[in-house]
Amino acid sequence: MKHELVKLKYEYNALEPYIDAKTMEIHYSKHHQTYVNNLNIALDKHPNLFEKSLDELLTNLSSVPEGIRTAVKNSAGGVYNHNFFWEIMSQNANKEHKGELKKAIDSTFSSFENFKKEFTNCALSRFGSGWTWLVLNKEGKLAIYSTANQDSPITEGNKPILTVDVWEHAYYLKYQNRRAEYLENWWDVVNWSRCGELYLKAPSN
Ligand code: MN3
């Protein structure tokens, strides 16, 4: 079965004024859609791979034929990463996150404020295009790190809890070169209750 663009659970303008409707529309309907299209084009050469989920492709890239491996890494990664990004944002963002994830963040990064600072610094220092992630790593510990291009943390066995897209297409229309301002505003749309659920569901937790 061909891969399809996931349905957004909110309107393009839902994350205004932090993320503007035009950016959401282009990001989702053009950029994200292109990753879906390119994944299908790559898999057309090996149609048996249509049976595999995004997770299966990305966690076992070495089993993907060499001729399409880079295309699958980039396009399946692009699809997976954006699916995840939409999911951890909400117009009803609850800044008062509580529960187990909050406790784990506090104990791993000393405080929530310090976690935000470290995560933001990581996102600011990503040179060129990529993502910054909060993951539960293979040792079952929370960790902040960045991936280049559309590389996905699940390829390295990390379980994503939170991410921010720092490709210029994610913010350029509204913020131009001001990545720091984009990041500062982006915290206001983080769906912490969803991140908390992902943390509890993570297999190594
Ligand atoms: Mn993007």
mmCIF file with all atom_site columns, C-alpha atoms and ligand atoms in Angstrom:
data_model
loop_
_atom_site.group_PDB
_atom_site.id
_atom_site.type_symbol
_atom_site.label_atom_id
_atom_site.label_alt_id
_atom_site.label_comp_id
_atom_site.label_asym_id
_atom_site.label_entity_id
_atom_site.label_seq_id
_atom_site.pdbx_PDB_ins_code
_atom_site.Cartn_x
_atom_site.Cartn_y
_atom_site.Cartn_z
_atom_site.occupancy
_atom_site.B_iso_or_equiv
_atom_site.pdbx_formal_charge
_atom_site.auth_seq_id
_atom_site.auth_comp_id
_atom_site.auth_asym_id
_atom_site.auth_atom_id
_atom_site.pdbx_PDB_model_num
ATOM   1   C  CA . MET A 1 1   ? 0.000  0.000  0.000  1.00 0.00 ? 1   MET A CA 1
ATOM   2   C  CA . LYS A 1 2   ? 1.312  3.441  -0.947 1.00 0.00 ? 2   LYS A CA 1
ATOM   3   C  CA . HIS A 1 3   ? 2.215  5.822  1.847  1.00 0.00 ? 3   HIS A CA 1
ATOM   4   C  CA . GLU A 1 4   ? -0.182 8.699  2.378  1.00 0.00 ? 4   GLU A CA 1
ATOM   5   C  CA . LEU A 1 5   ? 0.080  12.094 4.027  1.00 0.00 ? 5   LEU A CA 1
ATOM   6   C  CA . VAL A 1 6   ? -1.315 11.869 7.576  1.00 0.00 ? 6   VAL A CA 1
ATOM   7   C  CA . LYS A 1 7   ? -4.256 14.068 8.376  1.00 0.00 ? 7   LYS A CA 1
ATOM   8   C  CA . LEU A 1 8   ? -3.448 17.121 10.478 1.00 0.00 ? 8   LEU A CA 1
ATOM   9   C  CA . LYS A 1 9   ? -5.425 17.130 13.718 1.00 0.00 ? 9   LYS A CA 1
ATOM   10  C  CA . TYR A 1 10  ? -5.748 20.928 13.679 1.00 0.00 ? 10  TYR A CA 1
ATOM   11  C  CA . GLU A 1 11  ? -6.298 23.760 11.219 1.00 0.00 ? 11  GLU A CA 1
ATOM   12  C  CA . TYR A 1 12  ? -3.431 25.611 9.564  1.00 0.00 ? 12  TYR A CA 1
ATOM   13  C  CA . ASN A 1 13  ? -4.100 28.646 11.744 1.00 0.00 ? 13  ASN A CA 1
ATOM   14  C  CA . ALA A 1 14  ? -4.389 26.675 15.010 1.00 0.00 ? 14  ALA A CA 1
ATOM   15  C  CA . LEU A 1 15  ? -0.866 27.472 16.181 1.00 0.00 ? 15  LEU A CA 1
ATOM   16  C  CA . GLU A 1 16  ? -1.076 31.208 15.444 1.00 0.00 ? 16  GLU A CA 1
ATOM   17  C  CA . PRO A 1 17  ? 0.536  33.530 16.333 1.00 0.00 ? 17  PRO A CA 1
ATOM   18  C  CA . TYR A 1 18  ? 3.515  31.309 17.201 1.00 0.00 ? 18  TYR A CA 1
ATOM   19  C  CA . ILE A 1 19  ? 3.463  29.413 13.917 1.00 0.00 ? 19  ILE A CA 1
ATOM   20  C  CA . ASP A 1 20  ? 1.581  31.223 11.172 1.00 0.00 ? 20  ASP A CA 1
ATOM   21  C  CA . ALA A 1 21  ? -1.040 29.616 8.944  1.00 0.00 ? 21  ALA A CA 1
ATOM   22  C  CA . LYS A 1 22  ? 0.901  30.139 5.697  1.00 0.00 ? 22  LYS A CA 1
ATOM   23  C  CA . THR A 1 23  ? 3.972  28.398 7.078  1.00 0.00 ? 23  THR A CA 1
ATOM   24  C  CA . MET A 1 24  ? 1.817  25.492 8.328  1.00 0.00 ? 24  MET A CA 1
ATOM   25  C  CA . GLU A 1 25  ? 0.072  25.180 4.975  1.00 0.00 ? 25  GLU A CA 1
ATOM   26  C  CA . ILE A 1 26  ? 3.265  25.127 2.905  1.00 0.00 ? 26  ILE A CA 1
ATOM   27  C  CA . HIS A 1 27  ? 5.146  23.000 5.415  1.00 0.00 ? 27  HIS A CA 1
ATOM   28  C  CA . TYR A 1 28  ? 2.409  20.362 5.523  1.00 0.00 ? 28  TYR A CA 1
ATOM   29  C  CA . SER A 1 29  ? 0.852  20.406 2.057  1.00 0.00 ? 29  SER A CA 1
ATOM   30  C  CA . LYS A 1 30  ? 4.074  20.969 0.076  1.00 0.00 ? 30  LYS A CA 1
ATOM   31  C  CA . HIS A 1 31  ? 7.153  19.904 2.045  1.00 0.00 ? 31  HIS A CA 1
ATOM   32  C  CA . HIS A 1 32  ? 5.638  17.002 3.977  1.00 0.00 ? 32  HIS A CA 1
ATOM   33  C  CA . GLN A 1 33  ? 3.657  15.850 0.932  1.00 0.00 ? 33  GLN A CA 1
ATOM   34  C  CA . THR A 1 34  ? 6.865  15.817 -1.144 1.00 0.00 ? 34  THR A CA 1
ATOM   35  C  CA . TYR A 1 35  ? 8.528  13.438 1.330  1.00 0.00 ? 35  TYR A CA 1
ATOM   36  C  CA . VAL A 1 36  ? 5.517  11.123 1.006  1.00 0.00 ? 36  VAL A CA 1
ATOM   37  C  CA . ASN A 1 37  ? 5.664  11.305 -2.805 1.00 0.00 ? 37  ASN A CA 1
ATOM   38  C  CA . ASN A 1 38  ? 9.414  10.706 -2.921 1.00 0.00 ? 38  ASN A CA 1
ATOM   39  C  CA . LEU A 1 39  ? 9.104  7.725  -0.591 1.00 0.00 ? 39  LEU A CA 1
ATOM   40  C  CA . ASN A 1 40  ? 6.506  6.155  -2.899 1.00 0.00 ? 40  ASN A CA 1
ATOM   41  C  CA . ILE A 1 41  ? 8.686  6.846  -5.955 1.00 0.00 ? 41  ILE A CA 1
ATOM   42  C  CA . ALA A 1 42  ? 11.664 5.146  -4.276 1.00 0.00 ? 42  ALA A CA 1
ATOM   43  C  CA . LEU A 1 43  ? 9.599  2.139  -3.119 1.00 0.00 ? 43  LEU A CA 1
ATOM   44  C  CA . ASP A 1 44  ? 8.066  1.713  -6.588 1.00 0.00 ? 44  ASP A CA 1
ATOM   45  C  CA . LYS A 1 45  ? 11.430 0.179  -7.529 1.00 0.00 ? 45  LYS A CA 1
ATOM   46  C  CA . HIS A 1 46  ? 11.009 -2.479 -4.802 1.00 0.00 ? 46  HIS A CA 1
ATOM   47  C  CA . PRO A 1 47  ? 7.220  -2.743 -4.307 1.00 0.00 ? 47  PRO A CA 1
ATOM   48  C  CA . ASN A 1 48  ? 7.542  -5.532 -1.715 1.00 0.00 ? 48  ASN A CA 1
ATOM   49  C  CA . LEU A 1 49  ? 8.786  -2.816 0.665  1.00 0.00 ? 49  LEU A CA 1
ATOM   50  C  CA . PHE A 1 50  ? 5.356  -1.153 0.615  1.00 0.00 ? 50  PHE A CA 1
ATOM   51  C  CA . GLU A 1 51  ? 4.417  -3.775 3.215  1.00 0.00 ? 51  GLU A CA 1
ATOM   52  C  CA . LYS A 1 52  ? 6.847  -2.243 5.685  1.00 0.00 ? 52  LYS A CA 1
ATOM   53  C  CA . SER A 1 53  ? 5.847  0.552  8.032  1.00 0.00 ? 53  SER A CA 1
ATOM   54  C  CA . LEU A 1 54  ? 7.884  3.735  8.371  1.00 0.00 ? 54  LEU A CA 1
ATOM   55  C  CA . ASP A 1 55  ? 9.227  2.385  11.667 1.00 0.00 ? 55  ASP A CA 1
ATOM   56  C  CA . GLU A 1 56  ? 10.278 -0.885 10.053 1.00 0.00 ? 56  GLU A CA 1
ATOM   57  C  CA . LEU A 1 57  ? 12.043 0.907  7.199  1.00 0.00 ? 57  LEU A CA 1
ATOM   58  C  CA . LEU A 1 58  ? 13.845 3.389  9.421  1.00 0.00 ? 58  LEU A CA 1
ATOM   59  C  CA . THR A 1 59  ? 14.925 0.958  12.129 1.00 0.00 ? 59  THR A CA 1
ATOM   60  C  CA . ASN A 1 60  ? 16.346 -1.447 9.562  1.00 0.00 ? 60  ASN A CA 1
ATOM   61  C  CA . LEU A 1 61  ? 17.775 0.698  6.794  1.00 0.00 ? 61  LEU A CA 1
ATOM   62  C  CA . SER A 1 62  ? 20.540 -1.803 6.100  1.00 0.00 ? 62  SER A CA 1
ATOM   63  C  CA . SER A 1 63  ? 17.908 -4.246 4.794  1.00 0.00 ? 63  SER A CA 1
ATOM   64  C  CA . VAL A 1 64  ? 16.742 -1.693 2.214  1.00 0.00 ? 64  VAL A CA 1
ATOM   65  C  CA . PRO A 1 65  ? 18.393 -2.297 -1.194 1.00 0.00 ? 65  PRO A CA 1
ATOM   66  C  CA . GLU A 1 66  ? 21.406 -0.059 -1.659 1.00 0.00 ? 66  GLU A CA 1
ATOM   67  C  CA . GLY A 1 67  ? 20.055 1.594  -4.801 1.00 0.00 ? 67  GLY A CA 1
ATOM   68  C  CA . ILE A 1 68  ? 17.178 3.212  -2.883 1.00 0.00 ? 68  ILE A CA 1
ATOM   69  C  CA . ARG A 1 69  ? 18.627 3.288  0.647  1.00 0.00 ? 69  ARG A CA 1
ATOM   70  C  CA . THR A 1 70  ? 19.552 6.988  0.700  1.00 0.00 ? 70  THR A CA 1
ATOM   71  C  CA . ALA A 1 71  ? 16.233 7.971  -0.882 1.00 0.00 ? 71  ALA A CA 1
ATOM   72  C  CA . VAL A 1 72  ? 14.343 5.884  1.698  1.00 0.00 ? 72  VAL A CA 1
ATOM   73  C  CA . LYS A 1 73  ? 16.402 7.292  4.586  1.00 0.00 ? 73  LYS A CA 1
ATOM   74  C  CA . ASN A 1 74  ? 15.680 10.871 3.493  1.00 0.00 ? 74  ASN A CA 1
ATOM   75  C  CA . SER A 1 75  ? 12.048 10.492 2.475  1.00 0.00 ? 75  SER A CA 1
ATOM   76  C  CA . ALA A 1 76  ? 10.834 7.982  5.097  1.00 0.00 ? 76  ALA A CA 1
ATOM   77  C  CA . GLY A 1 77  ? 12.712 10.070 7.666  1.00 0.00 ? 77  GLY A CA 1
ATOM   78  C  CA . GLY A 1 78  ? 11.026 13.204 6.340  1.00 0.00 ? 78  GLY A CA 1
ATOM   79  C  CA . VAL A 1 79  ? 7.601  11.582 6.597  1.00 0.00 ? 79  VAL A CA 1
ATOM   80  C  CA . TYR A 1 80  ? 8.193  10.119 10.068 1.00 0.00 ? 80  TYR A CA 1
ATOM   81  C  CA . ASN A 1 81  ? 9.778  13.267 11.532 1.00 0.00 ? 81  ASN A CA 1
ATOM   82  C  CA . HIS A 1 82  ? 6.979  15.525 10.326 1.00 0.00 ? 82  HIS A CA 1
ATOM   83  C  CA . ASN A 1 83  ? 4.252  13.103 11.479 1.00 0.00 ? 83  ASN A CA 1
ATOM   84  C  CA . PHE A 1 84  ? 5.876  13.276 14.889 1.00 0.00 ? 84  PHE A CA 1
ATOM   85  C  CA . PHE A 1 85  ? 6.332  17.056 14.854 1.00 0.00 ? 85  PHE A CA 1
ATOM   86  C  CA . TRP A 1 86  ? 2.628  17.734 14.149 1.00 0.00 ? 86  TRP A CA 1
ATOM   87  C  CA . GLU A 1 87  ? 1.690  15.346 16.918 1.00 0.00 ? 87  GLU A CA 1
ATOM   88  C  CA . ILE A 1 88  ? 3.645  17.066 19.677 1.00 0.00 ? 88  ILE A CA 1
ATOM   89  C  CA . MET A 1 89  ? 2.153  20.503 18.995 1.00 0.00 ? 89  MET A CA 1
ATOM   90  C  CA . SER A 1 90  ? -1.294 21.734 19.935 1.00 0.00 ? 90  SER A CA 1
ATOM   91  C  CA . GLN A 1 91  ? -3.376 24.870 20.084 1.00 0.00 ? 91  GLN A CA 1
ATOM   92  C  CA . ASN A 1 92  ? -4.283 23.818 23.613 1.00 0.00 ? 92  ASN A CA 1
ATOM   93  C  CA . ALA A 1 93  ? -0.716 23.611 24.776 1.00 0.00 ? 93  ALA A CA 1
ATOM   94  C  CA . ASN A 1 94  ? -0.505 23.073 28.488 1.00 0.00 ? 94  ASN A CA 1
ATOM   95  C  CA . LYS A 1 95  ? 2.548  24.738 29.937 1.00 0.00 ? 95  LYS A CA 1
ATOM   96  C  CA . GLU A 1 96  ? 1.708  23.234 33.317 1.00 0.00 ? 96  GLU A CA 1
ATOM   97  C  CA . HIS A 1 97  ? 2.987  19.790 32.370 1.00 0.00 ? 97  HIS A CA 1
ATOM   98  C  CA . LYS A 1 98  ? 2.998  17.441 35.302 1.00 0.00 ? 98  LYS A CA 1
ATOM   99  C  CA . GLY A 1 99  ? 3.580  13.786 35.867 1.00 0.00 ? 99  GLY A CA 1
ATOM   100 C  CA . GLU A 1 100 ? 6.367  11.321 35.222 1.00 0.00 ? 100 GLU A CA 1
ATOM   101 C  CA . LEU A 1 101 ? 7.963  13.120 32.264 1.00 0.00 ? 101 LEU A CA 1
ATOM   102 C  CA . LYS A 1 102 ? 8.253  16.339 34.253 1.00 0.00 ? 102 LYS A CA 1
ATOM   103 C  CA . LYS A 1 103 ? 9.896  14.426 37.108 1.00 0.00 ? 103 LYS A CA 1
ATOM   104 C  CA . ALA A 1 104 ? 12.324 12.742 34.716 1.00 0.00 ? 104 ALA A CA 1
ATOM   105 C  CA . ILE A 1 105 ? 13.203 16.059 33.038 1.00 0.00 ? 105 ILE A CA 1
ATOM   106 C  CA . ASP A 1 106 ? 13.795 17.714 36.411 1.00 0.00 ? 106 ASP A CA 1
ATOM   107 C  CA . SER A 1 107 ? 16.032 14.925 37.629 1.00 0.00 ? 107 SER A CA 1
ATOM   108 C  CA . THR A 1 108 ? 17.986 14.561 34.353 1.00 0.00 ? 108 THR A CA 1
ATOM   109 C  CA . PHE A 1 109 ? 18.500 18.235 33.545 1.00 0.00 ? 109 PHE A CA 1
ATOM   110 C  CA . SER A 1 110 ? 18.397 19.737 37.101 1.00 0.00 ? 110 SER A CA 1
ATOM   111 C  CA . SER A 1 111 ? 15.339 21.837 36.311 1.00 0.00 ? 111 SER A CA 1
ATOM   112 C  CA . PHE A 1 112 ? 12.780 22.399 33.609 1.00 0.00 ? 112 PHE A CA 1
ATOM   113 C  CA . GLU A 1 113 ? 14.269 25.819 32.840 1.00 0.00 ? 113 GLU A CA 1
ATOM   114 C  CA . ASN A 1 114 ? 17.681 24.282 32.396 1.00 0.00 ? 114 ASN A CA 1
ATOM   115 C  CA . PHE A 1 115 ? 16.240 21.599 30.115 1.00 0.00 ? 115 PHE A CA 1
ATOM   116 C  CA . LYS A 1 116 ? 14.661 24.300 27.940 1.00 0.00 ? 116 LYS A CA 1
ATOM   117 C  CA . LYS A 1 117 ? 17.959 26.147 27.776 1.00 0.00 ? 117 LYS A CA 1
ATOM   118 C  CA . GLU A 1 118 ? 19.905 23.029 26.755 1.00 0.00 ? 118 GLU A CA 1
ATOM   119 C  CA . PHE A 1 119 ? 17.306 21.994 24.189 1.00 0.00 ? 119 PHE A CA 1
ATOM   120 C  CA . THR A 1 120 ? 17.205 25.510 22.701 1.00 0.00 ? 120 THR A CA 1
ATOM   121 C  CA . ASN A 1 121 ? 20.996 25.720 22.532 1.00 0.00 ? 121 ASN A CA 1
ATOM   122 C  CA . CYS A 1 122 ? 21.109 22.387 20.756 1.00 0.00 ? 122 CYS A CA 1
ATOM   123 C  CA . ALA A 1 123 ? 18.522 23.617 18.223 1.00 0.00 ? 123 ALA A CA 1
ATOM   124 C  CA . LEU A 1 124 ? 20.385 26.891 17.712 1.00 0.00 ? 124 LEU A CA 1
ATOM   125 C  CA . SER A 1 125 ? 23.692 25.174 17.102 1.00 0.00 ? 125 SER A CA 1
ATOM   126 C  CA . ARG A 1 126 ? 22.380 22.747 14.470 1.00 0.00 ? 126 ARG A CA 1
ATOM   127 C  CA . PHE A 1 127 ? 24.291 23.985 11.418 1.00 0.00 ? 127 PHE A CA 1
ATOM   128 C  CA . GLY A 1 128 ? 22.186 23.892 8.277  1.00 0.00 ? 128 GLY A CA 1
ATOM   129 C  CA . SER A 1 129 ? 19.032 21.767 8.214  1.00 0.00 ? 129 SER A CA 1
ATOM   130 C  CA . GLY A 1 130 ? 17.900 19.289 10.815 1.00 0.00 ? 130 GLY A CA 1
ATOM   131 C  CA . TRP A 1 131 ? 16.008 18.573 13.991 1.00 0.00 ? 131 TRP A CA 1
ATOM   132 C  CA . THR A 1 132 ? 16.532 18.686 17.737 1.00 0.00 ? 132 THR A CA 1
ATOM   133 C  CA . TRP A 1 133 ? 15.078 15.907 19.842 1.00 0.00 ? 133 TRP A CA 1
ATOM   134 C  CA . LEU A 1 134 ? 14.349 14.898 23.395 1.00 0.00 ? 134 LEU A CA 1
ATOM   135 C  CA . VAL A 1 135 ? 14.585 11.124 23.346 1.00 0.00 ? 135 VAL A CA 1
ATOM   136 C  CA . LEU A 1 136 ? 14.607 8.176  25.657 1.00 0.00 ? 136 LEU A CA 1
ATOM   137 C  CA . ASN A 1 137 ? 17.851 6.526  24.629 1.00 0.00 ? 137 ASN A CA 1
ATOM   138 C  CA . LYS A 1 138 ? 18.804 2.853  24.591 1.00 0.00 ? 138 LYS A CA 1
ATOM   139 C  CA . GLU A 1 139 ? 19.977 3.107  28.194 1.00 0.00 ? 139 GLU A CA 1
ATOM   140 C  CA . GLY A 1 140 ? 16.516 4.326  29.171 1.00 0.00 ? 140 GLY A CA 1
ATOM   141 C  CA . LYS A 1 141 ? 17.755 7.855  29.892 1.00 0.00 ? 141 LYS A CA 1
ATOM   142 C  CA . LEU A 1 142 ? 16.392 11.138 28.632 1.00 0.00 ? 142 LEU A CA 1
ATOM   143 C  CA . ALA A 1 143 ? 18.792 12.855 26.235 1.00 0.00 ? 143 ALA A CA 1
ATOM   144 C  CA . ILE A 1 144 ? 18.833 15.918 24.008 1.00 0.00 ? 144 ILE A CA 1
ATOM   145 C  CA . TYR A 1 145 ? 20.467 15.678 20.627 1.00 0.00 ? 145 TYR A CA 1
ATOM   146 C  CA . SER A 1 146 ? 20.248 16.877 17.084 1.00 0.00 ? 146 SER A CA 1
ATOM   147 C  CA . THR A 1 147 ? 19.983 15.040 13.772 1.00 0.00 ? 147 THR A CA 1
ATOM   148 C  CA . ALA A 1 148 ? 21.005 16.408 10.380 1.00 0.00 ? 148 ALA A CA 1
ATOM   149 C  CA . ASN A 1 149 ? 18.734 16.580 7.348  1.00 0.00 ? 149 ASN A CA 1
ATOM   150 C  CA . GLN A 1 150 ? 15.886 14.063 7.794  1.00 0.00 ? 150 GLN A CA 1
ATOM   151 C  CA . ASP A 1 151 ? 17.799 11.532 9.864  1.00 0.00 ? 151 ASP A CA 1
ATOM   152 C  CA . SER A 1 152 ? 15.471 10.017 12.407 1.00 0.00 ? 152 SER A CA 1
ATOM   153 C  CA . PRO A 1 153 ? 16.342 9.070  15.992 1.00 0.00 ? 153 PRO A CA 1
ATOM   154 C  CA . ILE A 1 154 ? 14.549 5.722  15.694 1.00 0.00 ? 154 ILE A CA 1
ATOM   155 C  CA . THR A 1 155 ? 17.247 4.589  13.238 1.00 0.00 ? 155 THR A CA 1
ATOM   156 C  CA . GLU A 1 156 ? 19.687 4.772  16.167 1.00 0.00 ? 156 GLU A CA 1
ATOM   157 C  CA . GLY A 1 157 ? 17.311 3.067  18.582 1.00 0.00 ? 157 GLY A CA 1
ATOM   158 C  CA . ASN A 1 158 ? 16.209 6.229  20.375 1.00 0.00 ? 158 ASN A CA 1
ATOM   159 C  CA . LYS A 1 159 ? 12.570 6.779  21.268 1.00 0.00 ? 159 LYS A CA 1
ATOM   160 C  CA . PRO A 1 160 ? 11.427 10.337 20.462 1.00 0.00 ? 160 PRO A CA 1
ATOM   161 C  CA . ILE A 1 161 ? 9.531  12.301 23.098 1.00 0.00 ? 161 ILE A CA 1
ATOM   162 C  CA . LEU A 1 162 ? 9.734  15.847 21.690 1.00 0.00 ? 162 LEU A CA 1
ATOM   163 C  CA . THR A 1 163 ? 11.155 17.469 18.583 1.00 0.00 ? 163 THR A CA 1
ATOM   164 C  CA . VAL A 1 164 ? 11.536 20.779 16.826 1.00 0.00 ? 164 VAL A CA 1
ATOM   165 C  CA . ASP A 1 165 ? 12.094 21.216 13.100 1.00 0.00 ? 165 ASP A CA 1
ATOM   166 C  CA . VAL A 1 166 ? 14.890 23.718 12.475 1.00 0.00 ? 166 VAL A CA 1
ATOM   167 C  CA . TRP A 1 167 ? 14.903 23.532 8.691  1.00 0.00 ? 167 TRP A CA 1
ATOM   168 C  CA . GLU A 1 168 ? 14.447 27.097 7.424  1.00 0.00 ? 168 GLU A CA 1
ATOM   169 C  CA . HIS A 1 169 ? 11.159 26.086 5.766  1.00 0.00 ? 169 HIS A CA 1
ATOM   170 C  CA . ALA A 1 170 ? 9.744  25.619 9.278  1.00 0.00 ? 170 ALA A CA 1
ATOM   171 C  CA . TYR A 1 171 ? 10.076 29.295 10.192 1.00 0.00 ? 171 TYR A CA 1
ATOM   172 C  CA . TYR A 1 172 ? 11.448 31.458 7.402  1.00 0.00 ? 172 TYR A CA 1
ATOM   173 C  CA . LEU A 1 173 ? 8.186  33.102 6.245  1.00 0.00 ? 173 LEU A CA 1
ATOM   174 C  CA . LYS A 1 174 ? 7.474  34.532 9.682  1.00 0.00 ? 174 LYS A CA 1
ATOM   175 C  CA . TYR A 1 175 ? 10.859 34.707 11.355 1.00 0.00 ? 175 TYR A CA 1
ATOM   176 C  CA . GLN A 1 176 ? 13.287 34.910 8.393  1.00 0.00 ? 176 GLN A CA 1
ATOM   177 C  CA . ASN A 1 177 ? 16.774 34.284 9.830  1.00 0.00 ? 177 ASN A CA 1
ATOM   178 C  CA . ARG A 1 178 ? 15.651 34.653 13.469 1.00 0.00 ? 178 ARG A CA 1
ATOM   179 C  CA . ARG A 1 179 ? 15.774 31.010 14.532 1.00 0.00 ? 179 ARG A CA 1
ATOM   180 C  CA . ALA A 1 180 ? 16.107 32.010 18.189 1.00 0.00 ? 180 ALA A CA 1
ATOM   181 C  CA . GLU A 1 181 ? 12.806 33.906 18.104 1.00 0.00 ? 181 GLU A CA 1
ATOM   182 C  CA . TYR A 1 182 ? 11.069 30.988 16.382 1.00 0.00 ? 182 TYR A CA 1
ATOM   183 C  CA . LEU A 1 183 ? 12.314 28.636 19.090 1.00 0.00 ? 183 LEU A CA 1
ATOM   184 C  CA . GLU A 1 184 ? 11.297 30.954 21.895 1.00 0.00 ? 184 GLU A CA 1
ATOM   185 C  CA . ASN A 1 185 ? 7.753  31.113 20.518 1.00 0.00 ? 185 ASN A CA 1
ATOM   186 C  CA . TRP A 1 186 ? 7.598  27.438 19.633 1.00 0.00 ? 186 TRP A CA 1
ATOM   187 C  CA . TRP A 1 187 ? 7.675  26.433 23.327 1.00 0.00 ? 187 TRP A CA 1
ATOM   188 C  CA . ASP A 1 188 ? 4.180  27.920 23.576 1.00 0.00 ? 188 ASP A CA 1
ATOM   189 C  CA . VAL A 1 189 ? 2.684  25.259 21.297 1.00 0.00 ? 189 VAL A CA 1
ATOM   190 C  CA . VAL A 1 190 ? 4.345  22.165 22.738 1.00 0.00 ? 190 VAL A CA 1
ATOM   191 C  CA . ASN A 1 191 ? 1.723  19.536 23.552 1.00 0.00 ? 191 ASN A CA 1
ATOM   192 C  CA . TRP A 1 192 ? 3.188  18.388 26.847 1.00 0.00 ? 192 TRP A CA 1
ATOM   193 C  CA . SER A 1 193 ? 0.370  15.995 27.654 1.00 0.00 ? 193 SER A CA 1
ATOM   194 C  CA . ARG A 1 194 ? 1.117  14.087 24.416 1.00 0.00 ? 194 ARG A CA 1
ATOM   195 C  CA . CYS A 1 195 ? 4.858  14.089 25.202 1.00 0.00 ? 195 CYS A CA 1
ATOM   196 C  CA . GLY A 1 196 ? 4.024  12.720 28.644 1.00 0.00 ? 196 GLY A CA 1
ATOM   197 C  CA . GLU A 1 197 ? 2.020  9.880  27.078 1.00 0.00 ? 197 GLU A CA 1
ATOM   198 C  CA . LEU A 1 198 ? 4.864  9.073  24.673 1.00 0.00 ? 198 LEU A CA 1
ATOM   199 C  CA . TYR A 1 199 ? 7.264  8.949  27.604 1.00 0.00 ? 199 TYR A CA 1
ATOM   200 C  CA . LEU A 1 200 ? 5.072  6.500  29.523 1.00 0.00 ? 200 LEU A CA 1
ATOM   201 C  CA . LYS A 1 201 ? 4.600  4.345  26.412 1.00 0.00 ? 201 LYS A CA 1
ATOM   202 C  CA . ALA A 1 202 ? 8.311  4.215  25.552 1.00 0.00 ? 202 ALA A CA 1
ATOM   203 C  CA . PRO A 1 203 ? 9.380  0.542  25.685 1.00 0.00 ? 203 PRO A CA 1
ATOM   204 C  CA . SER A 1 204 ? 12.501 1.046  27.759 1.00 0.00 ? 204 SER A CA 1
ATOM   205 C  CA . ASN A 1 205 ? 10.710 3.138  30.353 1.00 0.00 ? 205 ASN A CA 1
HETATM 206 MN MN . MN3 B 2 .   ? 10.026 20.455 7.947  1.00 0.00 ? 1   MN3 B MN 1
#
